Amino acid sequence: MKNRVVKATLEGLFSLAILSLTPAIAAASEANLKIPNLSQGQNNLLLWGIVVCVLGMLFGYYQFTRVRRIRAHQSMLDVANIIYETCKTYLIQQGKLLCILFVFIGFCIAFYFGFLQKMPLSGVLLILAWTILGILGSYSVAWYGIRMNTLANSRTAFASLEKKPLKLLNIALDAGMSIGVLLVCVELIMMLIILLFVPRELAGASFIGFAIGESLGASALRIAGGIFTKIADIGSDLMKIVFGIKEDDPRNPGVIADCTGDNAGDSVGPTADGFETYGVTGVALVSFIVLAVQPALTGTLLTWIFVMRVLMIITSVTSFYINRALSQARFGSKDDFDFEQPLTSLVWITSILSIAVTFAVSYYLLGPGSADVPAQLQKLWLVLSVIISCGTLGAALIPEFTKVFTSPNSLHVAEVVKASREGGPSLNILSGLVAGNFSAFWIGMVFFALMFVAYYASGYGLSEIMIYPSIFAFGLVAFGMLGMGPVTIAVDSYGPVTDNAQSIYELSLIETIPKIKEEIQREFNFKPDFDKAKHYLEANDGAGNTFKATAKPVLIGTAVVGATTMIFSLILVIKDVLGVQPEEILTLLNPYTIFGFLAGGSVIYWFTGASTQAVTTGAYRAVEYIKMNIQLDEKASQKAATEKSKEVVKICTQYAQQGMFNIFIAIFSFTLAFSCLSAPTAGKDSVAFFVSYLISIAVFGLFQAVFMANAGGCWDNAKKVVEVDLQEKGTALHEATVVGDTVGDPFKDTSSVALNPIIKFTTLFGLLAMEIAISESFRNIAPYVGGIFLLIALFFVWRSFYGMRIPLRNENPSREVMKESAADQE
């Protein structure tokens, strides 16, 4: 029965996707975004943008084949294939769950456009189809990401034997650039198709549907991936303390699951998240331009925005080759160097080149004497360039500030190691919390500075062409952060490759293969150095940890700053539908504003607790299973036990899906509940409740995410310093840092990273939910509907802990033994 339901759902989705290719004739409602007709010159310019995107996809495929052609020993290729097969099983399960989640979103979209706005069926189906394409976009690039990374991990592991550290770096970076460029190109092509070919009356709604679909896919994959990877990671790491075994010991059934989790959490999640980030931020700006800018100027501004997006592909690829040449000159002949240096130089080269190109092309497109550009815009090219460059500069500055707290070379990491030596796990954890708190302060100040400069620049003429120019400036800052998007994704994707490479080296047991040195010299024409290889892999993994950490604040920052723009688009919709002046109701003197701030903060802290709870319970189950089934006696096989590893993967998948489902339904229900409870029935002041709720989600989410991500990164690399620099594996100091790392695992790779898509999904879906709530035909019953959804949300909040808790077994015979719940027994 279950298979038939899934099959029918997939057939329905396929049919809707086909419908997206057919024209739909419908009258747009007044609440829909009106995308303007573009001139022939603007159309031609954007068609060239599609050509650039196709070339970018070919570059991504070229990088894919380049990595795939690299030879590696069969023992490592076999392990990589096992990891890929388990990743496939996991991702197929996630795809089935996405089909179920789409039903909830699809119903809301159909209800609003079909029932409330009386749109013809063909128009509703077109919007639903773009929603599905958004989901499929996030899901498809996630597939590509795991395939690319599981090809690169074995090649990186084998290349470590060659004593050419730059080759290790290039393999992982080639894989990352392949993912980053292809991801951005696919997303941009889809948005250009909407802008150029979808009927004008439906293009705006299609943008919103596409962005909601992207956000749904990314939220589900990010949350579930983050839970999965940290269950496996904690289960694997704790065995080092319990049994005193080495890192990635093949006898540990948790190691294969950990490698799968590295891809599920650090590849699938970020890839889908990155795809969504570029789409949602673009839609936020498109919405604001259409709603707030003078109609005569919207076509020119939209064209400029999309040209800037196309340019980031060109500048990123160009910077990649410049950096490769410089790295070859600096490090090509060295047998050891800091792996962070070439990655840092890539980020800065891309940022500087992107800023230079932004000013040059903006002058060409908008500057004095530009053809078909209104005079009002011609004098603003410099202002717009300065604002967008604030974001591009921020995308380079934020990683530098992040490295201060997370790099193996940072003083904060050294402080954690020093505290651990004397105070054990207790002081290790306290020092990491200090690093996380300080990082939230400094990165918050960076955002403050960038947004203040943007606000100041917006005062030079933007008010003449739009309302709320400072909010548009904030959106451009987020957009500018994405100006080096492919490189940001590339250095983020670098991490899971290096992490897996280290595990593959150990799992392959390559050092124990008879006459392996002779075989490698005969088949691959070099003499392997096993000791140096392990050093390279450890050091490269440290660099991967650092740059995974640097990408997180950039992505969360774009979510928050971009959400600000979308929230103000919502405010303009409220102004248009209800005929109120926003400043009259959006004030701290309105109690509903305070209520919204409190509700938003509460939801953020529940979310981080619920996601960590899923990891905690899942890790408990994994550790319990591993302890019972690990074989460490001398006669036991030294190879990984496939069936036992599959069982750990099954445990991880089970708790990842349960945790994600509870969290998503609660987030979905809270959004509908609070939007409906904001409906203006007794008065219009109540609409401030939902607006302030969204602002609160963004602000609380920013600081919670940065704090958790950087505290976790600090703990992670403190352990790496003990293992690599101090060579103190198996000591009390090492055990203390392992404990700290297991605390940091759900901090940095579950809760913090999932806040990015959660913020964007809540804001985007909230725009639709609020339009439903304030519709004249629905607002009178909205509070009752809101009350029902609030009860549903609270039920899933309860379920996210009490339905996921660790079973309580009282070992005191004098007291009644507490029974496990039915959910635990299942």
Short mmCIF file of C-alpha atoms in Angstrom, two decimals, residues 253-438:
data_model
loop_
_atom_site.label_atom_id
_atom_site.label_comp_id
_atom_site.label_asym_id
_atom_site.label_seq_id
_atom_site.Cartn_x
_atom_site.Cartn_y
_atom_site.Cartn_z
CA PRO A 253 30.42 -0.28 12.93
CA GLY A 254 29.84 3.45 13.38
CA VAL A 255 32.64 4.47 11.01
CA ILE A 256 30.82 3.69 7.75
CA ALA A 257 27.73 5.44 9.08
CA ASP A 258 29.93 8.41 10.00
CA CYS A 259 31.28 8.56 6.44
CA THR A 260 27.73 8.42 5.10
CA GLY A 261 26.79 11.16 7.53
CA ASP A 262 29.65 13.35 6.35
CA ASN A 263 27.90 13.40 3.00
CA ALA A 264 24.32 13.47 4.31
CA GLY A 265 25.05 16.39 6.62
CA ASP A 266 28.05 18.17 5.13
CA SER A 267 27.34 17.61 1.43
CA VAL A 268 23.62 16.95 0.85
CA GLY A 269 22.52 19.59 3.38
CA PRO A 270 24.85 22.43 2.32
CA THR A 271 24.35 21.76 -1.39
CA ALA A 272 20.56 21.91 -1.13
CA ASP A 273 20.89 24.84 1.26
CA GLY A 274 23.19 26.71 -1.12
CA PHE A 275 20.82 26.14 -4.04
CA GLU A 276 17.95 27.53 -1.97
CA THR A 277 19.97 30.47 -0.66
CA TYR A 278 20.64 31.93 -4.10
CA GLY A 279 17.06 31.45 -5.20
CA VAL A 280 15.35 32.82 -2.11
CA THR A 281 17.58 35.90 -1.83
CA GLY A 282 16.94 36.66 -5.49
CA VAL A 283 13.18 36.27 -5.06
CA ALA A 284 13.28 38.58 -2.02
CA LEU A 285 14.87 41.31 -4.13
CA VAL A 286 12.58 40.68 -7.10
CA SER A 287 9.56 41.00 -4.79
CA PHE A 288 10.80 44.22 -3.25
CA ILE A 289 11.68 45.79 -6.62
CA VAL A 290 8.24 44.99 -8.03
CA LEU A 291 6.39 46.24 -4.96
CA ALA A 292 8.47 49.26 -3.91
CA VAL A 293 10.23 50.73 -6.98
CA GLN A 294 8.69 53.11 -9.52
CA PRO A 295 7.10 50.93 -12.24
CA ALA A 296 9.06 52.60 -15.04
CA LEU A 297 12.35 51.50 -13.47
CA THR A 298 11.59 47.94 -12.41
CA GLY A 299 12.59 46.29 -15.70
CA THR A 300 16.02 47.96 -15.70
CA LEU A 301 16.71 47.11 -12.06
CA LEU A 302 15.62 43.49 -12.51
CA THR A 303 17.93 43.16 -15.51
CA TRP A 304 20.82 44.65 -13.54
CA ILE A 305 20.21 42.25 -10.63
CA PHE A 306 20.28 39.19 -12.87
CA VAL A 307 23.33 40.36 -14.80
CA MET A 308 25.14 40.68 -11.45
CA ARG A 309 24.13 37.08 -10.68
CA VAL A 310 25.51 35.86 -14.02
CA LEU A 311 28.78 37.72 -13.47
CA MET A 312 29.48 35.79 -10.24
CA ILE A 313 29.84 32.63 -12.33
CA ILE A 314 32.46 34.26 -14.56
CA THR A 315 34.39 35.90 -11.71
CA SER A 316 34.39 32.71 -9.60
CA VAL A 317 35.73 30.51 -12.40
CA THR A 318 38.33 33.14 -13.35
CA SER A 319 39.46 33.49 -9.73
CA PHE A 320 39.69 29.72 -9.43
CA TYR A 321 42.21 29.52 -12.27
CA ILE A 322 44.17 32.55 -11.05
CA ASN A 323 44.43 31.02 -7.60
CA ARG A 324 45.46 27.65 -9.03
CA ALA A 325 48.34 29.26 -10.91
CA LEU A 326 49.45 31.19 -7.83
CA SER A 327 49.21 28.08 -5.64
CA GLN A 328 51.29 26.11 -8.11
CA ALA A 329 53.97 28.78 -8.04
CA ARG A 330 53.97 29.07 -4.24
CA PHE A 331 53.44 25.48 -3.11
CA GLY A 332 54.00 23.22 -6.11
CA SER A 333 57.50 22.20 -5.08
CA LYS A 334 56.85 22.00 -1.32
CA ASP A 335 56.21 18.78 0.54
CA ASP A 336 54.35 20.55 3.35
CA PHE A 337 52.41 23.80 3.76
CA ASP A 338 49.36 25.21 5.53
CA PHE A 339 46.34 23.97 3.58
CA GLU A 340 44.32 27.00 4.67
CA GLN A 341 46.51 29.44 2.71
CA PRO A 342 45.40 28.57 -0.86
CA LEU A 343 41.76 28.46 0.26
CA THR A 344 42.05 31.86 1.91
CA SER A 345 43.68 33.38 -1.16
CA LEU A 346 40.89 31.96 -3.37
CA VAL A 347 38.25 33.69 -1.24
CA TRP A 348 40.04 37.05 -1.33
CA ILE A 349 40.88 36.93 -5.04
CA THR A 350 37.23 36.20 -5.81
CA SER A 351 36.00 38.99 -3.56
CA ILE A 352 38.34 41.62 -5.03
CA LEU A 353 37.68 40.58 -8.63
CA SER A 354 33.91 40.50 -8.03
CA ILE A 355 33.93 44.00 -6.57
CA ALA A 356 35.96 45.37 -9.48
CA VAL A 357 33.65 43.74 -12.04
CA THR A 358 30.57 45.00 -10.16
CA PHE A 359 31.66 48.62 -10.52
CA ALA A 360 32.74 48.22 -14.15
CA VAL A 361 29.61 46.43 -15.38
CA SER A 362 27.25 48.62 -13.32
CA TYR A 363 28.78 51.68 -14.95
CA TYR A 364 28.32 50.09 -18.37
CA LEU A 365 24.70 49.05 -17.71
CA LEU A 366 23.46 51.98 -15.61
CA GLY A 367 26.03 54.77 -15.84
CA PRO A 368 25.80 58.08 -17.70
CA GLY A 369 25.12 57.56 -21.39
CA SER A 370 23.83 53.98 -21.00
CA ALA A 371 21.28 53.18 -23.68
CA ASP A 372 17.59 52.95 -22.67
CA VAL A 373 18.36 53.67 -18.99
CA PRO A 374 16.17 56.34 -17.32
CA ALA A 375 18.08 59.41 -16.14
CA GLN A 376 16.99 58.71 -12.52
CA LEU A 377 18.96 55.47 -12.52
CA GLN A 378 22.03 56.73 -14.37
CA LYS A 379 23.20 58.75 -11.39
CA LEU A 380 22.70 55.81 -9.00
CA TRP A 381 25.12 53.30 -10.53
CA LEU A 382 27.83 54.20 -8.01
CA VAL A 383 25.49 53.97 -5.01
CA LEU A 384 24.20 50.57 -6.08
CA SER A 385 27.74 49.32 -6.70
CA VAL A 386 28.91 50.45 -3.25
CA ILE A 387 25.99 48.76 -1.51
CA ILE A 388 26.31 45.43 -3.30
CA SER A 389 30.09 45.51 -2.76
CA CYS A 390 29.53 45.75 1.01
CA GLY A 391 28.08 42.26 0.81
CA THR A 392 30.84 40.95 -1.43
CA LEU A 393 33.47 42.30 0.95
CA GLY A 394 31.52 40.77 3.83
CA ALA A 395 31.73 37.33 2.20
CA ALA A 396 35.52 37.59 2.56
CA LEU A 397 35.61 39.36 5.94
CA ILE A 398 33.22 37.00 7.72
CA PRO A 399 35.42 33.92 7.04
CA GLU A 400 38.41 35.82 8.44
CA PHE A 401 36.55 36.62 11.64
CA THR A 402 35.30 33.04 11.82
CA LYS A 403 38.84 31.67 11.53
CA VAL A 404 39.82 33.71 14.58
CA PHE A 405 37.63 31.34 16.61
CA THR A 406 37.79 28.06 14.68
CA SER A 407 41.13 27.69 12.87
CA PRO A 408 43.69 25.23 14.28
CA ASN A 409 46.03 28.27 14.35
CA SER A 410 43.68 30.45 16.42
CA LEU A 411 44.27 31.54 20.00
CA HIS A 412 40.78 30.46 21.00
CA VAL A 413 41.45 26.90 19.85
CA ALA A 414 44.78 26.98 21.69
CA GLU A 415 42.91 28.17 24.79
CA VAL A 416 40.52 25.20 24.56
CA VAL A 417 43.46 22.78 24.31
CA LYS A 418 45.27 24.41 27.24
CA ALA A 419 42.13 24.39 29.39
CA SER A 420 41.51 20.74 28.53
CA ARG A 421 44.98 19.69 29.62
CA GLU A 422 44.41 20.89 33.18
CA GLY A 423 40.63 20.81 33.53
CA GLY A 424 39.56 17.92 31.31
CA PRO A 425 36.17 17.90 29.52
CA SER A 426 34.65 20.48 31.88
CA LEU A 427 37.03 23.33 31.03
CA ASN A 428 37.12 22.18 27.40
CA ILE A 429 33.39 22.76 27.11
CA LEU A 430 33.46 26.06 28.98
CA SER A 431 36.28 27.42 26.79
CA GLY A 432 34.40 26.44 23.65
CA LEU A 433 31.27 28.21 24.89
CA VAL A 434 33.35 31.34 25.46
CA ALA A 435 34.68 31.18 21.89
CA GLY A 436 31.14 30.79 20.54
CA ASN A 437 29.85 33.76 22.49
CA PHE A 438 32.73 36.03 21.49
#
